Short mmCIF file of C-alpha atoms and ligand atoms in Angstrom, two decimals:
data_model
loop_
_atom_site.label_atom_id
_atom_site.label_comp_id
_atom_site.label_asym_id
_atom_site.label_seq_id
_atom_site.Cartn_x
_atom_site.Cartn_y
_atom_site.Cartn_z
CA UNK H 1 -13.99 11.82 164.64
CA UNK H 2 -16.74 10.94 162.36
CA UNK H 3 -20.53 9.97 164.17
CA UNK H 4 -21.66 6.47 163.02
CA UNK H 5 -25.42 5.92 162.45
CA UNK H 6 -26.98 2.70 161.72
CA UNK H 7 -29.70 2.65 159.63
CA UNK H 8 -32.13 -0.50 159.40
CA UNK H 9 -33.72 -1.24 155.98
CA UNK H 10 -31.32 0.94 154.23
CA UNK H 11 -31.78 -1.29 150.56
CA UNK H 12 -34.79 0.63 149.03
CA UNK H 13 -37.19 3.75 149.69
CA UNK H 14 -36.34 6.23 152.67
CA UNK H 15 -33.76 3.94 154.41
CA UNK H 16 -31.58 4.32 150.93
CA UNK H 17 -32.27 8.32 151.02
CA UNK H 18 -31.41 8.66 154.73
CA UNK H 19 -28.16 6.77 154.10
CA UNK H 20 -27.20 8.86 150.92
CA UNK H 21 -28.37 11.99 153.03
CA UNK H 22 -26.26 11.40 156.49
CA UNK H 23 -23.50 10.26 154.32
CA UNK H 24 -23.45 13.70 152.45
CA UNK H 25 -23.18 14.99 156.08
CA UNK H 26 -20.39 13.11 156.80
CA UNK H 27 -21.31 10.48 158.74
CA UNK H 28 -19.88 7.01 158.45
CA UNK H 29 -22.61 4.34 158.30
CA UNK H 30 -23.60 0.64 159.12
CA UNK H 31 -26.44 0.13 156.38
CA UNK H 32 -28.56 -2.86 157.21
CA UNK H 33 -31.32 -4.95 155.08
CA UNK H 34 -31.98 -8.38 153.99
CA UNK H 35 -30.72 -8.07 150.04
CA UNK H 36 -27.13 -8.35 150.28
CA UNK H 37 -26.64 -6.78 146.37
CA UNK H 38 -28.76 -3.66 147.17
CA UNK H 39 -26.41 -2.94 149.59
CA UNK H 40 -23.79 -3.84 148.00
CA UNK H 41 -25.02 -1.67 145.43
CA UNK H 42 -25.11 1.34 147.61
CA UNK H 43 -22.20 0.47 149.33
CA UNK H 44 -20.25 1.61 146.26
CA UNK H 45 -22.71 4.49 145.29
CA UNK H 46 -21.54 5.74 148.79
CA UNK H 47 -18.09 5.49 148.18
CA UNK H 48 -18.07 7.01 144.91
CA UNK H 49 -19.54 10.04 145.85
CA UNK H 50 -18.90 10.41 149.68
CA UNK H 51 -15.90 10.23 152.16
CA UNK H 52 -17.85 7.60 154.17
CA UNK H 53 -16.98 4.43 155.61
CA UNK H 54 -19.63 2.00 155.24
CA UNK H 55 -19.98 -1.06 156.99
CA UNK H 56 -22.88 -3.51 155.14
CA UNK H 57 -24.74 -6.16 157.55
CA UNK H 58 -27.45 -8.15 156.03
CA UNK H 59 -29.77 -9.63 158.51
CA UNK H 60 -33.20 -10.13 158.97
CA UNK H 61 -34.84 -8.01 161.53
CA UNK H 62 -37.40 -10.37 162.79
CA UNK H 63 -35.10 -13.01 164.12
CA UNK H 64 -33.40 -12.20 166.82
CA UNK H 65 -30.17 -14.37 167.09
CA UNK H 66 -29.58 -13.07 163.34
CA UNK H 67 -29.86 -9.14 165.15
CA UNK H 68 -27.50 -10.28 168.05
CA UNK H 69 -24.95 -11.67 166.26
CA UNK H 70 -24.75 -9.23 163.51
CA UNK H 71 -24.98 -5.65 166.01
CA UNK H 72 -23.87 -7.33 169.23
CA UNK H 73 -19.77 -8.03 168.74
CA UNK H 74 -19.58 -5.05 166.00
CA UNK H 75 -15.62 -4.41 165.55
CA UNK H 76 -14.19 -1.71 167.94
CA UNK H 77 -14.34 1.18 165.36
CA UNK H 78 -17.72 0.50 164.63
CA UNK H 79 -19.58 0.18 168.27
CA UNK H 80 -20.32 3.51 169.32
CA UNK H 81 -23.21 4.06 167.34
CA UNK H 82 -24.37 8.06 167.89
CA UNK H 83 -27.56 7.38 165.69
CA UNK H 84 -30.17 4.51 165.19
CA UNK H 85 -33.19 4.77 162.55
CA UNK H 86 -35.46 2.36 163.11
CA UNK H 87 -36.63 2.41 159.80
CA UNK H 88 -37.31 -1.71 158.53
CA UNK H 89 -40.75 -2.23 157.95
CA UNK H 90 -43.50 -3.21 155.83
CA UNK H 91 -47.41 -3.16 154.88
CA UNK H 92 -48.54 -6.45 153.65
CA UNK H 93 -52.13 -6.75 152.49
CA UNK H 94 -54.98 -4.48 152.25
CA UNK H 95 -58.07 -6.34 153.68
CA UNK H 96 -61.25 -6.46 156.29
CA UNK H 97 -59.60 -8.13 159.46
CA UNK H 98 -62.32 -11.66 158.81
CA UNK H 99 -60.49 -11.54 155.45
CA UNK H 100 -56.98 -11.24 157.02
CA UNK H 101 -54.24 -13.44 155.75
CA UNK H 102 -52.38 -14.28 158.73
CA UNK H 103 -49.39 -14.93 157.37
CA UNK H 104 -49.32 -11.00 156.67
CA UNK H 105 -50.25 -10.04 160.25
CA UNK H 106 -47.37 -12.06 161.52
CA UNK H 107 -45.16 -10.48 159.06
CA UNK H 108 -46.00 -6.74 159.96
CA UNK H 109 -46.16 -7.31 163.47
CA UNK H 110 -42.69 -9.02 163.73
CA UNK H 111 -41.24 -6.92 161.25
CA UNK H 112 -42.49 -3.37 162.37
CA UNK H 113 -42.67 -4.19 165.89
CA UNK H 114 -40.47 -7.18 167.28
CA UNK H 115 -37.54 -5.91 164.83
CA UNK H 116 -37.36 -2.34 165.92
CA UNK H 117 -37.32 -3.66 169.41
CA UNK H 118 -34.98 -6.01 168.83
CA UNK H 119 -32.43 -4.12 166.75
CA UNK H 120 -32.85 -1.25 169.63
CA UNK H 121 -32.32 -3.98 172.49
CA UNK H 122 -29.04 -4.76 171.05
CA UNK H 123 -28.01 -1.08 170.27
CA UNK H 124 -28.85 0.86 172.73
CA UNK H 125 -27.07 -0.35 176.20
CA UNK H 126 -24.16 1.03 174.35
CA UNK H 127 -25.98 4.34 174.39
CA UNK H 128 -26.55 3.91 177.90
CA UNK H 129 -23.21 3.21 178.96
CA UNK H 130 -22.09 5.73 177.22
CA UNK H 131 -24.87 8.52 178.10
CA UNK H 132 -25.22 9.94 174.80
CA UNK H 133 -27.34 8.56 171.41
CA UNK H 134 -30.15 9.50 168.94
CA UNK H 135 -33.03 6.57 168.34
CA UNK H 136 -34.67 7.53 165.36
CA UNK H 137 -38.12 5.59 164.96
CA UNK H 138 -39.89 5.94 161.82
CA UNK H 139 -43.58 5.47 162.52
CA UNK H 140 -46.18 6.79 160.48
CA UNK H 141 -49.28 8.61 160.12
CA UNK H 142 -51.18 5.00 159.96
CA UNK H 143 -49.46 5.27 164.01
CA UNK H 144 -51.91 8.27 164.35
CA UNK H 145 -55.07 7.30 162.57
CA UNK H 146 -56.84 4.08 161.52
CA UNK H 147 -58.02 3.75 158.18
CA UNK H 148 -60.12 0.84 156.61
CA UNK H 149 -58.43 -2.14 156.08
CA UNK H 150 -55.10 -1.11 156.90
CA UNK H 151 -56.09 -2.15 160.97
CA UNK H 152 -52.92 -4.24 161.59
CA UNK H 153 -50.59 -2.18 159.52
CA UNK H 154 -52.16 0.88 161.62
CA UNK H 155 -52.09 -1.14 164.95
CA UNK H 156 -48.00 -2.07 164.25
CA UNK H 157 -47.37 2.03 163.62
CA UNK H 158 -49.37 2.83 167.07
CA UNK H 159 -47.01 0.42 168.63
CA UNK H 160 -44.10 2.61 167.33
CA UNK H 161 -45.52 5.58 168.61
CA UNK H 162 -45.78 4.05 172.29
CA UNK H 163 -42.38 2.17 172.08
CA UNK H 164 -41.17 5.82 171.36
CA UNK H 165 -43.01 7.45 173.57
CA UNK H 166 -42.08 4.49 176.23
CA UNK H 167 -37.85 4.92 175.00
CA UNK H 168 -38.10 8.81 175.54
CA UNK H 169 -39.38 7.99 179.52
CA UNK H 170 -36.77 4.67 180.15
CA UNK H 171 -33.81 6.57 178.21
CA UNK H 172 -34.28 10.00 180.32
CA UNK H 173 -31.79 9.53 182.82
CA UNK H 174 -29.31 8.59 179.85
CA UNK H 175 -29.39 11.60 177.67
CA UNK H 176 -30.87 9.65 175.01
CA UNK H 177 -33.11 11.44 172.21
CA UNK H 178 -35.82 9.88 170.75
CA UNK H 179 -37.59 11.21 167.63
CA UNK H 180 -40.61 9.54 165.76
CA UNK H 181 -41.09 10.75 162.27
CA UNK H 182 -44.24 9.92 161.41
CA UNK H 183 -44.92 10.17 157.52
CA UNK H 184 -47.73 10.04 155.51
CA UNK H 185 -47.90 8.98 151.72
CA UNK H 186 -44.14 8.65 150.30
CA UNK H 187 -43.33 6.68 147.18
CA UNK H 188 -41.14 3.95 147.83
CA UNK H 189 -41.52 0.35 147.25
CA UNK H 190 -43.67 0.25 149.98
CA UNK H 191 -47.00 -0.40 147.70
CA UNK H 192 -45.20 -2.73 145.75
CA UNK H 193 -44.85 -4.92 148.95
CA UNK H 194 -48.08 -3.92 150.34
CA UNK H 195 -49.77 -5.07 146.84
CA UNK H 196 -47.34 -8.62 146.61
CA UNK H 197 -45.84 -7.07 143.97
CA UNK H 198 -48.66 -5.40 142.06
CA UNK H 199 -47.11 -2.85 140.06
CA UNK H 200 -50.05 -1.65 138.77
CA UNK H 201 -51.90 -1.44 141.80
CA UNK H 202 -48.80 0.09 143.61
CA UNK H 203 -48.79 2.67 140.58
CA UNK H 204 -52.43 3.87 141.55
CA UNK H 205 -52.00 4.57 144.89
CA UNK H 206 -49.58 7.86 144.17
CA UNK H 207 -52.39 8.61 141.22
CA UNK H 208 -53.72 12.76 141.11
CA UNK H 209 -51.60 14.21 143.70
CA UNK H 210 -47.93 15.18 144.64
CA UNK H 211 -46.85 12.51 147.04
CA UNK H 212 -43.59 12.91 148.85
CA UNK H 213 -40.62 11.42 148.05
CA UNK H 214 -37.90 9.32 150.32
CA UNK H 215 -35.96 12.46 150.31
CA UNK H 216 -38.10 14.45 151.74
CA UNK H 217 -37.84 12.43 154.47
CA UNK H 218 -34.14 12.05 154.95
CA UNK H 219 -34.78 15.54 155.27
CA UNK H 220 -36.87 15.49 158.44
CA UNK H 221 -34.13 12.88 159.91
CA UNK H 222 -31.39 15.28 159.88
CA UNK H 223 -32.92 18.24 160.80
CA UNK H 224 -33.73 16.19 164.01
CA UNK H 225 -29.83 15.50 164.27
CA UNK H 226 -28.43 18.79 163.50
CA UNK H 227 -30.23 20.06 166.82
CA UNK H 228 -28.59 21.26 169.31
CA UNK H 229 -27.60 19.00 172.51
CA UNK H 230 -30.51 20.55 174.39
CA UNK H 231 -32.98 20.26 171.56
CA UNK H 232 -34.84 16.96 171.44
CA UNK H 233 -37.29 16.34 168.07
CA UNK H 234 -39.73 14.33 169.57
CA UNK H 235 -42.37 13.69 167.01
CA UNK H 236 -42.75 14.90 163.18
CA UNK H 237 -45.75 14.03 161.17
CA UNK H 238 -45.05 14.89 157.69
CA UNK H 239 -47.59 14.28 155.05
CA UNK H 240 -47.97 15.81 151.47
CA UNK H 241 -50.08 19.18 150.90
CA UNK H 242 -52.40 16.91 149.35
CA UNK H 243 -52.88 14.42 152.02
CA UNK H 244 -55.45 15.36 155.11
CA UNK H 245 -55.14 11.77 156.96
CA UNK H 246 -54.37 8.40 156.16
CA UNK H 247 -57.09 7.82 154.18
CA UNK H 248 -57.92 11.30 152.73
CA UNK H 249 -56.58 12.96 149.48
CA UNK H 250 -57.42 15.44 147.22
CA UNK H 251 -56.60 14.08 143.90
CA UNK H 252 -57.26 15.64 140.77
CA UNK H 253 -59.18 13.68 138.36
P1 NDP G 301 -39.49 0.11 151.08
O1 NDP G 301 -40.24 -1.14 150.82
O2 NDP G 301 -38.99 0.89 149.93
O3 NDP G 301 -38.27 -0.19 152.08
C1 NDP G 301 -38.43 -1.02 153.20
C2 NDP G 301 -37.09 -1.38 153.76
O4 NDP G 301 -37.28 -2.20 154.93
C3 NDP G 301 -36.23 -2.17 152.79
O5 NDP G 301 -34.91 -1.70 152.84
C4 NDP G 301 -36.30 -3.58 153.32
O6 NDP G 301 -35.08 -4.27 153.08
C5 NDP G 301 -36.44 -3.34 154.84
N1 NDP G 301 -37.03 -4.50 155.49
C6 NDP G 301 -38.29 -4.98 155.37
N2 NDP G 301 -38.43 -6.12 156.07
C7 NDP G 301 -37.23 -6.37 156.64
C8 NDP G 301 -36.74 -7.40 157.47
N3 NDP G 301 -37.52 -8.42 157.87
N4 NDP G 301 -35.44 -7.37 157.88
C9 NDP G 301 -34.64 -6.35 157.48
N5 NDP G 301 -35.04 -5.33 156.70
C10 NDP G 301 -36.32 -5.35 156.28
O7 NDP G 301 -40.48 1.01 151.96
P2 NDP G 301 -40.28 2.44 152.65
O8 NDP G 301 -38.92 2.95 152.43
O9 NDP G 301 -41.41 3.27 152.25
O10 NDP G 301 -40.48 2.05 154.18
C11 NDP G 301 -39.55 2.37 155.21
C12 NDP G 301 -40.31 2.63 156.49
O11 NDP G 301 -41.15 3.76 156.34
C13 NDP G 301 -41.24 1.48 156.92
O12 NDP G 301 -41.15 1.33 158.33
C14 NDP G 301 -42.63 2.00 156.54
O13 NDP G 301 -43.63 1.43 157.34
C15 NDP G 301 -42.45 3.48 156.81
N6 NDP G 301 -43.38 4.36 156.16
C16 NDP G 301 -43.49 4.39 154.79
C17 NDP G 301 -44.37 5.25 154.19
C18 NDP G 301 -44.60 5.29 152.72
O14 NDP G 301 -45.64 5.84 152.28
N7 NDP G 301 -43.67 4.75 151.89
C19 NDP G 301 -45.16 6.21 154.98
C20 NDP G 301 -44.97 6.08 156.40
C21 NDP G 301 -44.10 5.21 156.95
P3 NDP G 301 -34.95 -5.77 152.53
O15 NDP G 301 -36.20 -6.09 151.77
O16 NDP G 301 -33.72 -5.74 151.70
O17 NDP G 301 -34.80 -6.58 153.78
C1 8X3 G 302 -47.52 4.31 155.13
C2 8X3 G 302 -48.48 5.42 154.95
O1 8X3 G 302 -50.92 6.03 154.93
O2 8X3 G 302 -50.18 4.24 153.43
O3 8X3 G 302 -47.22 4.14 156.48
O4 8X3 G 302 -50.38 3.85 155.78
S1 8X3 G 302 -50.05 4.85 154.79
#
């Protein structure tokens, strides 16, 4: 029997690649996000090109009755999720915290942090009953550094790393891995949203060096679940050659 994983924020960027990616594996997949034609979209692409069953759910991850009722009375051939990535999330803004727009703290915090816990509150007492699962959180290399301006964005990614630290020591007992791939600059739409839709702005960010690309980290997510049973991948920071930190690069003029 095929594995299911479910992968949050599976519309655009390294959601999309991870779905395309486990898919090729041969994994059947519940793809989640808020655009119902994107997945729609990729629904098909899956289809096309993969023997996959797919199972769409748009929700939003920051409300919680919209989580429940989407992942909490999931039809019987779709319940035993083997694989979660926690992958929904955003950077919104760029600014000094007395400068902060508040509106894009609340946003970050309940997207990266409230929505991964809620999407894993409803999914994984199936993995307990069931003593068996794979939580995949993607975190960040903002979740291991600070860099100017980016403090709430940076303080939302440190909460990942403690909520998957905090998983790996409450799922224990349940033979529950946890991984936390923690990336560092990968192009996506993720400056787009950052920058409110800024193209230009978004374009300079990947500007003089070889950033990575989503694919590169669908890689990373299944060589964490084509481990053996006894192998756990706890955390993987993966960053381009040219990136030292969150904040430093060596671009080329
Ligand atoms: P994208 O903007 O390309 O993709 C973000 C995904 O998250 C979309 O599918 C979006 O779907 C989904 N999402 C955002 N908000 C919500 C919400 N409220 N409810 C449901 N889904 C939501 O960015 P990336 O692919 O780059 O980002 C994916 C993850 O990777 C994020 O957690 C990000 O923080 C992290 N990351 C990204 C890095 C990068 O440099 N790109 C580096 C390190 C980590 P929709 O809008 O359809 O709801
Ligand atoms: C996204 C990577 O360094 O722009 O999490 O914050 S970074």
């Amino acid at each position: 029997m095929k594995k299911i994983a479910l992968i949050t924020g599976a519309t655009s960027g390294l959601g999309r690649a991870i779905a395309l990616r486990l898919s090729k594996e041969g994994y059947n997949l519940i793809i989640t996000g808020r655009r119902k034609d994107r997945l729609e979209e990729l629904d098909k692409e899956i289809s096309v090109n993969y023997d996959s069953n797919v199972l769409p759910l748009c929700f939003d991850v920051r409300k919680y009755d919209e989580v429940e009722k989407a992942l909490g009375s999931l039809p019987v051939e779709w319940k035993n999720i083997d694989i979660l990535v926690n992958n929904a999330g955003l950077a919104v803004g760029l600014d000094p915290i007395h400068q902060g727009v508040v509106d894009d703290w609340e946003r970050m915090i309940d997207t990266n942090v409230k929505g991964l816990l809620y999407v894993t509150r409803v999914v994984s007492p199936g993995m307990v009953e069931r003593k068996s699962g794979h939580i995949i959180n993607i975190a960040s290399i903002a979740g291991k550094g600070v860099y100017p301006n980016g403090g709430v964005y940076c303080a939302t990614k440190h909460a990942v790393d403690a909520l998957s630290q905090g998983m790996r020591m409450d799922f224990l007992p349940y033979n529950i891995k946890v991984t936390q791939i923690c990336p560092g600059a990968v192009e996506t739409e993720f400056s787009l949203v950052r920058f409110k839709g800024n193209q230009d702005r978004a374009d300079q960010v990947y500007v003089g060096f070889e950033n990575l690309v989503a694919d590169d980290i669908a890689e990373a997510v299944f060589f964490a679940v084509s481990q053996p049973a006894h192998v756990d991948i706890q955390d993987m920071v993966v960053m381009p050659t040219a990136q030292a930190t969150g904040s430093m690069f060596h671009k080329e003029e």
